[in-house]
Amino acid sequence: MILFAAATVACSGGTAERPAPVPTVTRVAADQVCAGLFPGDGGRALERVLESKEFLLRNEKRDPDVRDVAQAMENAYRSGDKIRQMPQSTCEVAGSGGRQYIPSAMVRFTASSKRDRFDLGGQGLQVSTRERKLVYLEYDCVSPRVGSTPDIPLRVRVLFQEQWQESKGEDILRPDYLAITHSAALAVAKELRCVDDGGLPARAAELPAG
């Protein structure tokens, strides 16, 4: 019995194991998520869609600010025929509410131009809401910063997707989907110094029907 007790102390070293530290989660307001993409109406729409006043930053690589997104679009355009091989910018947003699922959404930016042989040939401002919980928005950017021209503009494609199952649904939230997408698209157009903001209206309600 004495030998067993001694062996136990020797194995444990007489010290208790410390619990692993709990990772901290950064919580921010809507206008701090992918900073600069969701000011004003865009941020308020984000709060309504994800039913949150605070948002969780779970992956810093998926939290680009408006300058990062604009730079990625410029770099892609300047790469010429390699535009499809250039990195995309994706903003992932996670709310702090929810009961069984984490409320989340995604906004993704893709650059294209007529130099891309796979380009679908779209032009001007286009909006589509035909697919479930998705909004597609595209516009042409003629910009002295980027070097894009009326003949070969930078084509910016913005995809919004809601990604949680407990939401109120697209029949109720579609205007907010459009407000979020419009907010992000307009912020990037202004950062890129697109002529006439790429044809984007000042308010999401003025977007063409999709």
Coordinates of N, CA and C in Angstrom, one line a residue, residues 30-162:
A30 N -22.1 46.1 -36.2 CA -22.3 45.8 -37.7 C -21.4 46.6 -38.5
D31 N -21.1 47.9 -38.2 CA -20.3 48.7 -39.1 C -18.8 48.4 -38.9
Q32 N -18.5 47.5 -38.0 CA -17.1 47.0 -37.8 C -16.8 45.7 -38.5
V33 N -17.9 45.0 -38.9 CA -17.7 43.8 -39.6 C -17.2 44.1 -41.1
C34 N -16.1 43.5 -41.5 CA -15.5 43.8 -42.8 C -15.6 45.3 -43.0
A35 N -14.9 46.0 -42.1 CA -15.0 47.5 -41.9 C -15.2 48.3 -43.2
G36 N -16.2 49.1 -43.2 CA -16.5 50.0 -44.4 C -17.4 49.4 -45.4
L37 N -17.8 48.1 -45.3 CA -18.7 47.5 -46.3 C -20.2 47.7 -45.9
F38 N -20.5 47.9 -44.6 CA -21.9 48.0 -44.2 C -22.2 49.2 -43.4
P39 N -22.0 50.4 -43.9 CA -22.3 51.6 -43.2 C -23.8 51.8 -43.3
G40 N -24.4 52.5 -42.3 CA -25.8 53.0 -42.4 C -26.8 51.9 -42.7
D41 N -27.6 52.0 -43.8 CA -28.6 51.1 -44.1 C -28.1 49.6 -44.2
G42 N -26.9 49.4 -44.7 CA -26.4 48.1 -44.8 C -26.2 47.4 -43.5
G43 N -25.7 48.2 -42.5 CA -25.5 47.6 -41.2 C -26.8 47.3 -40.5
R44 N -27.7 48.2 -40.6 CA -29.0 47.9 -40.0 C -29.7 46.7 -40.6
A45 N -29.6 46.6 -42.0 CA -30.2 45.4 -42.6 C -29.5 44.1 -42.1
L46 N -28.2 44.2 -41.9 CA -27.4 43.0 -41.4 C -27.9 42.6 -40.0
E47 N -28.2 43.6 -39.2 CA -28.8 43.3 -37.9 C -30.1 42.6 -38.0
R48 N -31.0 43.0 -38.9 CA -32.3 42.4 -39.0 C -32.2 41.0 -39.6
V49 N -31.3 40.8 -40.6 CA -31.2 39.5 -41.2 C -30.7 38.5 -40.2
L50 N -29.6 38.8 -39.5 CA -29.0 37.9 -38.5 C -29.5 38.0 -37.1
E51 N -30.5 38.9 -36.9 CA -31.1 39.1 -35.6 C -30.1 39.2 -34.5
S52 N -29.2 40.1 -34.7 CA -28.1 40.3 -33.8 C -27.7 41.8 -33.8
K53 N -27.2 42.3 -32.6 CA -26.7 43.6 -32.5 C -25.1 43.5 -32.4
E54 N -24.7 42.3 -32.1 CA -23.2 42.1 -32.0 C -22.9 40.9 -33.0
F55 N -21.7 41.0 -33.5 CA -21.2 40.0 -34.5 C -19.9 39.4 -34.1
L56 N -19.7 38.2 -34.4 CA -18.5 37.4 -34.0 C -17.5 37.4 -35.1
L57 N -16.2 37.7 -34.8 CA -15.2 37.6 -35.7 C -14.5 36.3 -35.5
R58 N -14.8 35.3 -36.4 CA -14.4 33.9 -36.2 C -13.2 33.6 -37.0
N59 N -12.9 34.4 -38.1 CA -11.8 34.1 -39.0 C -11.3 35.4 -39.6
E60 N -10.2 35.9 -39.2 CA -9.7 37.2 -39.6 C -9.5 37.2 -41.1
K61 N -9.2 36.1 -41.7 CA -8.9 36.0 -43.2 C -10.2 36.2 -43.9
R62 N -11.4 36.0 -43.3 CA -12.7 36.3 -43.9 C -13.3 37.5 -43.4
D63 N -12.5 38.5 -43.0 CA -13.0 39.8 -42.5 C -12.2 40.9 -43.2
P64 N -12.2 40.9 -44.5 CA -11.5 42.0 -45.2 C -12.2 43.3 -45.1
D65 N -11.5 44.4 -45.0 CA -12.2 45.7 -45.0 C -12.3 46.2 -46.4
V66 N -13.0 47.4 -46.6 CA -13.3 47.8 -47.9 C -12.0 48.1 -48.7
R67 N -11.0 48.5 -48.1 CA -9.7 48.7 -48.8 C -9.1 47.4 -49.3
D68 N -9.2 46.4 -48.5 CA -8.7 45.1 -48.9 C -9.5 44.6 -50.2
V69 N -10.8 44.7 -50.1 CA -11.6 44.2 -51.2 C -11.3 45.0 -52.5
A70 N -11.2 46.3 -52.4 CA -10.9 47.2 -53.6 C -9.5 46.8 -54.1
Q71 N -8.6 46.6 -53.3 CA -7.2 46.3 -53.7 C -7.2 44.9 -54.5
A72 N -8.0 44.0 -54.0 CA -8.1 42.7 -54.6 C -8.7 42.8 -56.0
M73 N -9.7 43.7 -56.1 CA -10.4 43.9 -57.4 C -9.4 44.6 -58.4
E74 N -8.7 45.6 -57.9 CA -7.7 46.3 -58.7 C -6.6 45.3 -59.2
N75 N -6.0 44.5 -58.3 CA -5.0 43.6 -58.6 C -5.5 42.6 -59.7
A76 N -6.7 42.1 -59.5 CA -7.2 41.2 -60.5 C -7.3 41.8 -61.9
Y77 N -7.8 43.0 -61.9 CA -7.9 43.6 -63.3 C -6.6 43.8 -63.9
R78 N -5.6 44.3 -63.1 CA -4.3 44.6 -63.6 C -3.5 43.3 -64.0
S79 N -4.0 42.1 -63.6 CA -3.3 40.9 -64.0 C -3.7 40.5 -65.4
G80 N -4.6 41.2 -66.1 CA -4.9 40.9 -67.5 C -5.6 39.6 -67.6
D81 N -5.1 38.7 -68.5 CA -5.8 37.5 -68.8 C -5.7 36.4 -67.7
K82 N -5.0 36.8 -66.6 CA -4.9 35.9 -65.4 C -6.0 36.3 -64.4
I83 N -6.9 37.1 -64.7 CA -7.9 37.6 -63.8 C -8.7 36.5 -63.0
R84 N -9.0 35.4 -63.7 CA -9.7 34.4 -63.0 C -8.9 33.6 -62.0
Q85 N -7.6 33.7 -62.1 CA -6.7 33.0 -61.2 C -6.4 33.8 -59.9
M86 N -6.8 35.1 -59.9 CA -6.5 35.9 -58.8 C -7.4 35.7 -57.6
P87 N -7.0 36.0 -56.4 CA -7.8 35.7 -55.2 C -9.1 36.5 -55.1
Q88 N -10.1 35.8 -54.7 CA -11.4 36.5 -54.4 C -11.4 37.1 -53.0
S89 N -12.3 38.0 -52.8 CA -12.5 38.6 -51.4 C -13.8 38.1 -50.9
T90 N -13.8 37.5 -49.7 CA -15.0 37.0 -49.1 C -15.2 37.5 -47.7
C91 N -16.3 38.1 -47.4 CA -16.6 38.6 -46.1 C -17.6 37.6 -45.4
E92 N -17.3 37.0 -44.3 CA -18.2 36.1 -43.6 C -18.6 36.8 -42.3
V93 N -19.9 36.8 -42.1 CA -20.5 37.5 -41.0 C -21.3 36.5 -40.1
A94 N -21.0 36.5 -38.8 CA -21.7 35.6 -37.9 C -22.3 36.4 -36.8
G95 N -23.6 36.2 -36.6 CA -24.3 36.9 -35.5 C -24.0 36.2 -34.2
S96 N -24.5 36.8 -33.1 CA -24.2 36.3 -31.7 C -25.5 35.7 -31.2
G97 N -26.6 35.7 -31.9 CA -27.9 35.2 -31.4 C -28.1 33.7 -31.9
G98 N -29.3 33.3 -32.1 CA -29.6 32.0 -32.6 C -29.8 31.0 -31.5
R99 N -30.6 30.0 -31.8 CA -30.9 29.0 -30.7 C -30.2 27.7 -31.0
Q100 N -30.4 27.2 -32.2 CA -29.7 25.9 -32.6 C -28.6 26.2 -33.6
Y101 N -28.7 27.2 -34.4 CA -27.7 27.5 -35.4 C -27.1 28.9 -35.2
I102 N -25.8 29.1 -35.6 CA -25.2 30.4 -35.6 C -25.7 31.2 -36.8
P103 N -26.4 32.3 -36.6 CA -26.8 33.1 -37.8 C -25.6 33.6 -38.5
S104 N -25.6 33.4 -39.8 CA -24.4 33.8 -40.6 C -24.8 34.1 -42.1
A105 N -23.9 34.9 -42.7 CA -24.1 35.3 -44.1 C -22.8 35.5 -44.7
M106 N -22.7 35.6 -46.0 CA -21.5 35.7 -46.8 C -21.7 36.7 -47.9
V107 N -20.7 37.6 -48.1 CA -20.6 38.4 -49.3 C -19.3 38.2 -50.0
R108 N -19.4 37.8 -51.2 CA -18.2 37.5 -52.0 C -18.1 38.4 -53.2
F109 N -16.8 38.9 -53.5 CA -16.5 39.8 -54.6 C -15.7 39.0 -55.6
T110 N -16.0 39.1 -56.9 CA -15.2 38.5 -58.0 C -15.0 39.6 -59.1
A111 N -13.8 39.6 -59.6 CA -13.5 40.5 -60.7 C -13.5 39.8 -62.0
S112 N -13.9 40.5 -63.0 CA -13.9 40.0 -64.4 C -13.7 41.2 -65.3
S113 N -13.4 40.8 -66.6 CA -13.3 41.9 -67.6 C -13.4 41.2 -69.0
K114 N -13.4 42.0 -70.0 CA -13.5 41.4 -71.4 C -12.2 40.7 -71.8
R115 N -11.1 40.9 -71.0 CA -9.9 40.2 -71.2 C -10.0 38.7 -70.9
D116 N -11.0 38.4 -70.1 CA -11.3 37.0 -69.6 C -12.1 36.3 -70.7
R117 N -11.5 35.3 -71.3 CA -12.2 34.6 -72.4 C -13.4 33.8 -71.9
F118 N -13.5 33.6 -70.6 CA -14.7 32.9 -70.0 C -15.8 33.9 -69.5
D119 N -15.5 35.2 -69.7 CA -16.5 36.2 -69.3 C -17.9 36.0 -69.9
L120 N -18.9 36.2 -69.1 CA -20.3 35.9 -69.6 C -20.8 37.0 -70.5
G121 N -20.1 38.1 -70.6 CA -20.5 39.2 -71.5 C -21.6 40.1 -70.9
G122 N -21.8 40.1 -69.6 CA -22.8 41.0 -69.0 C -22.2 42.4 -69.0
Q123 N -23.1 43.4 -69.0 CA -22.7 44.8 -69.0 C -23.7 45.6 -68.3
G124 N -23.2 46.8 -67.7 CA -24.1 47.6 -67.0 C -24.5 47.0 -65.6
L125 N -25.4 47.7 -64.9 CA -25.9 47.3 -63.6 C -26.9 46.2 -63.7
Q126 N -26.6 45.0 -63.1 CA -27.6 43.9 -63.2 C -27.8 43.4 -61.8
V127 N -29.0 43.0 -61.5 CA -29.4 42.4 -60.2 C -30.2 41.2 -60.4
S128 N -29.9 40.1 -59.6 CA -30.8 38.9 -59.7 C -31.1 38.4 -58.3
T129 N -32.3 38.1 -58.0 CA -32.7 37.5 -56.7 C -33.5 36.2 -57.0
R130 N -33.3 35.6 -58.1 CA -34.2 34.5 -58.4 C -33.8 33.2 -57.6
E131 N -32.6 33.1 -57.1 CA -32.2 31.9 -56.4 C -32.5 32.1 -54.9
R132 N -32.8 31.0 -54.2 CA -33.2 31.1 -52.8 C -32.1 31.7 -51.9
K133 N -32.4 32.7 -51.1 CA -31.5 33.3 -50.2 C -30.2 33.9 -50.8
L134 N -30.3 34.2 -52.1 CA -29.1 34.7 -52.8 C -29.4 36.0 -53.5
V135 N -28.5 36.9 -53.6 CA -28.6 38.1 -54.4 C -27.3 38.2 -55.2
Y136 N -27.4 38.3 -56.5 CA -26.3 38.6 -57.4 C -26.4 40.0 -57.9
L137 N -25.3 40.8 -57.8 CA -25.3 42.1 -58.3 C -24.0 42.3 -59.1
E138 N -24.1 42.9 -60.3 CA -22.9 43.2 -61.1 C -22.9 44.6 -61.6
Y139 N -21.7 45.2 -61.7 CA -21.6 46.5 -62.3 C -20.2 46.7 -62.9
D140 N -20.2 47.7 -63.9 CA -18.9 48.0 -64.5 C -18.3 49.2 -63.9
C141 N -17.0 49.1 -63.7 CA -16.2 50.1 -63.0 C -15.2 50.7 -64.0
V142 N -15.4 51.9 -64.4 CA -14.3 52.6 -65.1 C -13.6 53.5 -64.2
S143 N -12.3 53.3 -63.9 CA -11.7 53.9 -62.8 C -10.2 54.4 -63.2
P144 N -9.9 55.6 -62.9 CA -8.5 56.0 -63.1 C -7.5 55.3 -62.2
R145 N -8.0 55.0 -61.0 CA -7.2 54.2 -60.1 C -6.8 52.8 -60.6
V146 N -7.8 52.2 -61.2 CA -7.6 50.8 -61.6 C -6.9 50.8 -63.0
G147 N -7.2 51.8 -63.8 CA -6.8 51.8 -65.2 C -7.8 51.2 -66.1
S148 N -9.0 51.0 -65.6 CA -10.1 50.4 -66.5 C -10.7 51.4 -67.3
T149 N -11.2 51.1 -68.5 CA -11.7 52.0 -69.5 C -13.1 51.7 -69.9
P150 N -13.8 52.6 -70.6 CA -15.2 52.3 -71.0 C -15.2 51.1 -72.0
D151 N -14.1 50.9 -72.8 CA -14.0 49.7 -73.7 C -13.8 48.4 -72.9
I152 N -12.9 48.5 -71.9 CA -12.6 47.3 -71.1 C -12.8 47.7 -69.6
P153 N -14.0 47.8 -69.1 CA -14.2 48.1 -67.7 C -13.9 46.9 -66.8
L154 N -13.6 47.2 -65.5 CA -13.6 46.2 -64.5 C -15.0 45.8 -64.2
R155 N -15.3 44.5 -64.3 CA -16.7 44.0 -64.0 C -16.6 43.5 -62.6
V156 N -17.3 44.1 -61.7 CA -17.4 43.6 -60.3 C -18.6 42.8 -60.0
R157 N -18.5 41.6 -59.6 CA -19.6 40.8 -59.3 C -19.7 40.6 -57.7
V158 N -20.9 40.8 -57.2 CA -21.1 40.7 -55.7 C -22.1 39.6 -55.5
L159 N -21.8 38.7 -54.6 CA -22.8 37.6 -54.3 C -23.1 37.7 -52.8
F160 N -24.3 37.8 -52.4 CA -24.8 37.7 -51.0 C -25.5 36.4 -50.8
Q161 N -25.2 35.7 -49.7 CA -25.9 34.5 -49.4 C -26.2 34.4 -47.9
E162 N -27.4 34.3 -47.5 CA -27.8 34.0 -46.1 C -27.6 32.5 -45.8

